[in-house]
């Protein structure tokens, strides 16, 4: 592990109990990433761009709606095949705080994942509920819903958008490193207050289990 990541470990003296609300990204964080982004881009005629932003920028209303239907069909299929990341269920269900998911996917697909895999969430926000990450809007919505100050909340994810959303909302941010993201993470690790190599490490910091 490189020095930069080591320096972003939480200090042993830090009080993890300060968090009253923890929001998690879904794909790549709590579940193994299984959405075929390249296939979806080809199906939608999108090249080397973020899928959701490309759809939202489509000026033809009917085409935009069709693109959303195609995207959600993939999300729902993948939700039915989703597998939890290592220690994800134990972490989420062991937390004695308000906890939930903020995803760029449809809410329905996230609800399927939660029910299938046994996650006990207090909230699930999809792209229908607020402007999607990297916007802070869904996280701010969660904070207001449960009357939690930003300083008492943590946003956990595996990608730049998760960290930007948390920072803009005024919360602490935690980056989960995986084999898939560790190289790209070098470009945005500076946005993370904490960095963990697994959800088990995060669970230990949060004193779960």
Short mmCIF file of C-alpha atoms in Angstrom, two decimals:
data_model
loop_
_atom_site.label_atom_id
_atom_site.label_comp_id
_atom_site.label_asym_id
_atom_site.label_seq_id
_atom_site.Cartn_x
_atom_site.Cartn_y
_atom_site.Cartn_z
CA UNK A 1 0.00 0.00 0.00
CA UNK A 2 1.42 3.42 -0.84
CA UNK A 3 2.18 6.10 1.73
CA UNK A 4 -0.57 8.45 0.61
CA UNK A 5 -3.23 5.88 1.43
CA UNK A 6 -1.61 5.04 4.77
CA UNK A 7 -1.67 8.70 5.78
CA UNK A 8 -5.41 8.76 5.24
CA UNK A 9 -6.11 6.00 7.73
CA UNK A 10 -8.27 7.12 10.66
CA UNK A 11 -6.26 7.91 13.77
CA UNK A 12 -6.68 5.39 16.57
CA UNK A 13 -7.83 8.22 18.83
CA UNK A 14 -10.70 9.21 16.53
CA UNK A 15 -14.19 8.63 17.90
CA UNK A 16 -16.19 6.67 15.34
CA UNK A 17 -19.32 6.99 17.50
CA UNK A 18 -19.64 10.61 16.38
CA UNK A 19 -21.59 9.44 13.32
CA UNK A 20 -25.37 9.41 13.57
CA UNK A 21 -26.04 8.71 9.88
CA UNK A 22 -24.04 6.71 7.35
CA UNK A 23 -24.93 6.73 3.65
CA UNK A 24 -23.52 4.07 1.35
CA UNK A 25 -23.05 3.89 -2.38
CA UNK A 26 -24.42 0.63 -3.75
CA UNK A 27 -22.65 -0.72 -6.87
CA UNK A 28 -19.00 -1.47 -6.23
CA UNK A 29 -19.35 -0.63 -2.54
CA UNK A 30 -22.02 -2.79 -0.89
CA UNK A 31 -22.47 -5.13 -3.84
CA UNK A 32 -20.06 -6.46 -6.42
CA UNK A 33 -20.21 -4.37 -9.57
CA UNK A 34 -22.05 -6.34 -12.24
CA UNK A 35 -23.61 -3.70 -14.49
CA UNK A 36 -22.25 -4.00 -18.07
CA UNK A 37 -21.59 -0.31 -18.69
CA UNK A 38 -19.93 -0.78 -22.08
CA UNK A 39 -22.82 -2.90 -23.34
CA UNK A 40 -25.31 -0.29 -22.14
CA UNK A 41 -23.35 2.48 -23.86
CA UNK A 42 -23.41 0.56 -27.13
CA UNK A 43 -27.14 -0.10 -26.78
CA UNK A 44 -27.81 3.60 -26.15
CA UNK A 45 -25.33 4.93 -28.71
CA UNK A 46 -23.17 6.55 -26.04
CA UNK A 47 -19.40 6.46 -26.34
CA UNK A 48 -16.95 7.09 -23.49
CA UNK A 49 -19.37 9.20 -21.50
CA UNK A 50 -21.22 8.84 -18.23
CA UNK A 51 -24.45 7.05 -19.04
CA UNK A 52 -26.79 8.87 -16.69
CA UNK A 53 -25.59 12.35 -17.65
CA UNK A 54 -25.83 11.47 -21.34
CA UNK A 55 -29.45 10.39 -20.92
CA UNK A 56 -30.36 13.47 -18.89
CA UNK A 57 -28.85 15.70 -21.56
CA UNK A 58 -30.98 14.14 -24.32
CA UNK A 59 -33.33 16.85 -25.60
CA UNK A 60 -35.82 14.49 -27.25
CA UNK A 61 -38.23 13.60 -24.44
CA UNK A 62 -39.43 10.34 -25.97
CA UNK A 63 -35.90 9.19 -26.72
CA UNK A 64 -34.80 10.15 -23.19
CA UNK A 65 -37.64 8.13 -21.67
CA UNK A 66 -36.77 5.14 -23.84
CA UNK A 67 -33.12 5.39 -22.80
CA UNK A 68 -34.12 5.41 -19.13
CA UNK A 69 -36.28 2.32 -19.68
CA UNK A 70 -33.37 0.50 -21.31
CA UNK A 71 -31.01 1.51 -18.50
CA UNK A 72 -33.43 0.40 -15.80
CA UNK A 73 -33.99 -2.95 -17.52
CA UNK A 74 -30.27 -3.64 -17.11
CA UNK A 75 -30.31 -2.40 -13.51
CA UNK A 76 -33.25 -4.63 -12.58
CA UNK A 77 -31.65 -7.68 -14.17
CA UNK A 78 -28.37 -7.01 -12.40
CA UNK A 79 -30.21 -6.43 -9.10
CA UNK A 80 -31.64 -9.94 -9.36
CA UNK A 81 -28.12 -11.32 -9.82
CA UNK A 82 -26.31 -9.06 -7.35
CA UNK A 83 -23.89 -10.47 -4.81
CA UNK A 84 -22.92 -8.67 -1.61
CA UNK A 85 -19.42 -7.35 -1.19
CA UNK A 86 -17.34 -8.96 1.50
CA UNK A 87 -18.71 -8.09 4.96
CA UNK A 88 -21.33 -5.71 3.52
CA UNK A 89 -24.41 -7.26 5.13
CA UNK A 90 -22.65 -7.72 8.46
CA UNK A 91 -21.52 -4.09 8.44
CA UNK A 92 -24.85 -2.52 7.48
CA UNK A 93 -27.01 -4.66 9.73
CA UNK A 94 -24.59 -4.33 12.62
CA UNK A 95 -24.64 -0.54 12.62
CA UNK A 96 -26.60 1.09 15.42
CA UNK A 97 -27.07 4.34 13.50
CA UNK A 98 -29.31 5.63 10.71
CA UNK A 99 -28.06 3.95 7.56
CA UNK A 100 -29.07 3.83 3.95
CA UNK A 101 -28.20 3.87 0.28
CA UNK A 102 -27.71 6.73 -2.13
CA UNK A 103 -27.41 5.40 -5.66
CA UNK A 104 -27.46 6.70 -9.20
CA UNK A 105 -29.52 3.63 -10.08
CA UNK A 106 -33.30 3.48 -9.98
CA UNK A 107 -34.77 3.19 -6.50
CA UNK A 108 -36.62 0.03 -7.53
CA UNK A 109 -33.41 -1.79 -8.40
CA UNK A 110 -31.85 -0.81 -5.06
CA UNK A 111 -34.93 -1.99 -3.19
CA UNK A 112 -34.68 -5.36 -4.94
CA UNK A 113 -31.06 -5.67 -3.85
CA UNK A 114 -31.94 -4.78 -0.26
CA UNK A 115 -34.74 -7.35 -0.10
CA UNK A 116 -32.83 -10.13 -1.85
CA UNK A 117 -29.63 -9.78 0.14
CA UNK A 118 -31.16 -8.88 3.51
CA UNK A 119 -29.87 -5.36 3.99
CA UNK A 120 -31.74 -3.45 6.71
CA UNK A 121 -31.71 0.15 5.45
CA UNK A 122 -33.47 3.14 6.98
CA UNK A 123 -33.58 4.91 3.61
CA UNK A 124 -32.96 4.24 -0.07
CA UNK A 125 -32.61 7.14 -2.49
CA UNK A 126 -32.33 6.58 -6.22
CA UNK A 127 -32.03 8.96 -9.12
CA UNK A 128 -35.78 9.67 -9.02
CA UNK A 129 -35.54 11.22 -5.55
CA UNK A 130 -33.00 14.00 -6.11
CA UNK A 131 -30.35 15.17 -8.52
CA UNK A 132 -27.89 12.24 -8.58
CA UNK A 133 -24.36 12.15 -7.23
CA UNK A 134 -22.00 13.98 -7.51
CA UNK A 135 -24.72 16.41 -6.45
CA UNK A 136 -25.08 16.67 -2.65
CA UNK A 137 -28.88 16.83 -2.97
CA UNK A 138 -29.72 13.20 -2.05
CA UNK A 139 -27.39 13.28 0.94
CA UNK A 140 -28.81 16.62 2.08
CA UNK A 141 -32.28 15.10 1.71
CA UNK A 142 -31.29 12.25 4.04
CA UNK A 143 -29.79 14.65 6.59
CA UNK A 144 -32.93 16.76 6.63
CA UNK A 145 -35.23 13.75 6.79
CA UNK A 146 -33.56 12.48 9.96
CA UNK A 147 -32.52 15.88 11.36
CA UNK A 148 -28.82 15.08 11.40
CA UNK A 149 -26.07 17.68 11.13
CA UNK A 150 -23.59 17.12 8.28
CA UNK A 151 -20.71 16.91 10.73
CA UNK A 152 -22.38 13.86 12.25
CA UNK A 153 -22.69 11.96 8.98
CA UNK A 154 -20.44 9.83 6.77
CA UNK A 155 -20.67 9.12 3.03
CA UNK A 156 -19.10 5.80 1.98
CA UNK A 157 -18.30 4.89 -1.61
CA UNK A 158 -15.81 3.61 -4.14
CA UNK A 159 -15.83 6.40 -6.73
CA UNK A 160 -15.18 10.11 -7.15
CA UNK A 161 -18.89 11.00 -7.30
CA UNK A 162 -19.49 9.55 -3.83
CA UNK A 163 -16.72 11.64 -2.32
CA UNK A 164 -17.75 14.83 -4.11
CA UNK A 165 -21.34 14.39 -2.97
CA UNK A 166 -20.26 13.98 0.64
CA UNK A 167 -17.85 16.89 0.58
CA UNK A 168 -20.44 19.21 -0.97
CA UNK A 169 -22.99 18.16 1.66
CA UNK A 170 -20.49 18.86 4.45
CA UNK A 171 -20.12 15.27 5.67
CA UNK A 172 -17.06 13.14 6.23
CA UNK A 173 -16.17 10.79 3.37
CA UNK A 174 -14.80 7.24 3.29
CA UNK A 175 -13.29 5.61 0.23
CA UNK A 176 -13.38 1.82 -0.09
CA UNK A 177 -10.48 0.52 -2.18
CA UNK A 178 -10.94 -2.57 -4.34
CA UNK A 179 -8.92 -4.34 -7.00
CA UNK A 180 -11.16 -2.66 -9.56
CA UNK A 181 -10.77 0.95 -8.43
CA UNK A 182 -7.38 1.20 -6.73
CA UNK A 183 -5.56 2.57 -9.79
CA UNK A 184 -8.18 5.18 -10.71
CA UNK A 185 -8.56 6.11 -7.04
CA UNK A 186 -5.14 7.73 -7.10
CA UNK A 187 -6.72 10.64 -8.96
CA UNK A 188 -9.43 11.33 -6.36
CA UNK A 189 -8.19 9.87 -3.08
CA UNK A 190 -7.52 13.38 -1.81
CA UNK A 191 -11.28 13.89 -1.50
CA UNK A 192 -11.52 11.11 1.10
CA UNK A 193 -11.27 11.74 4.83
CA UNK A 194 -10.78 8.02 5.41
CA UNK A 195 -9.54 5.19 3.19
CA UNK A 196 -10.19 1.50 3.82
CA UNK A 197 -9.15 -1.61 1.91
CA UNK A 198 -12.36 -3.43 2.80
CA UNK A 199 -15.72 -2.99 4.44
CA UNK A 200 -14.39 -5.14 7.27
CA UNK A 201 -11.78 -2.45 7.98
CA UNK A 202 -14.55 0.16 7.98
CA UNK A 203 -16.60 -2.05 10.32
CA UNK A 204 -13.66 -2.28 12.72
CA UNK A 205 -13.32 1.51 12.71
CA UNK A 206 -17.05 1.88 13.35
CA UNK A 207 -16.82 -0.77 16.09
CA UNK A 208 -19.28 -3.15 14.42
CA UNK A 209 -19.21 -6.80 15.38
#
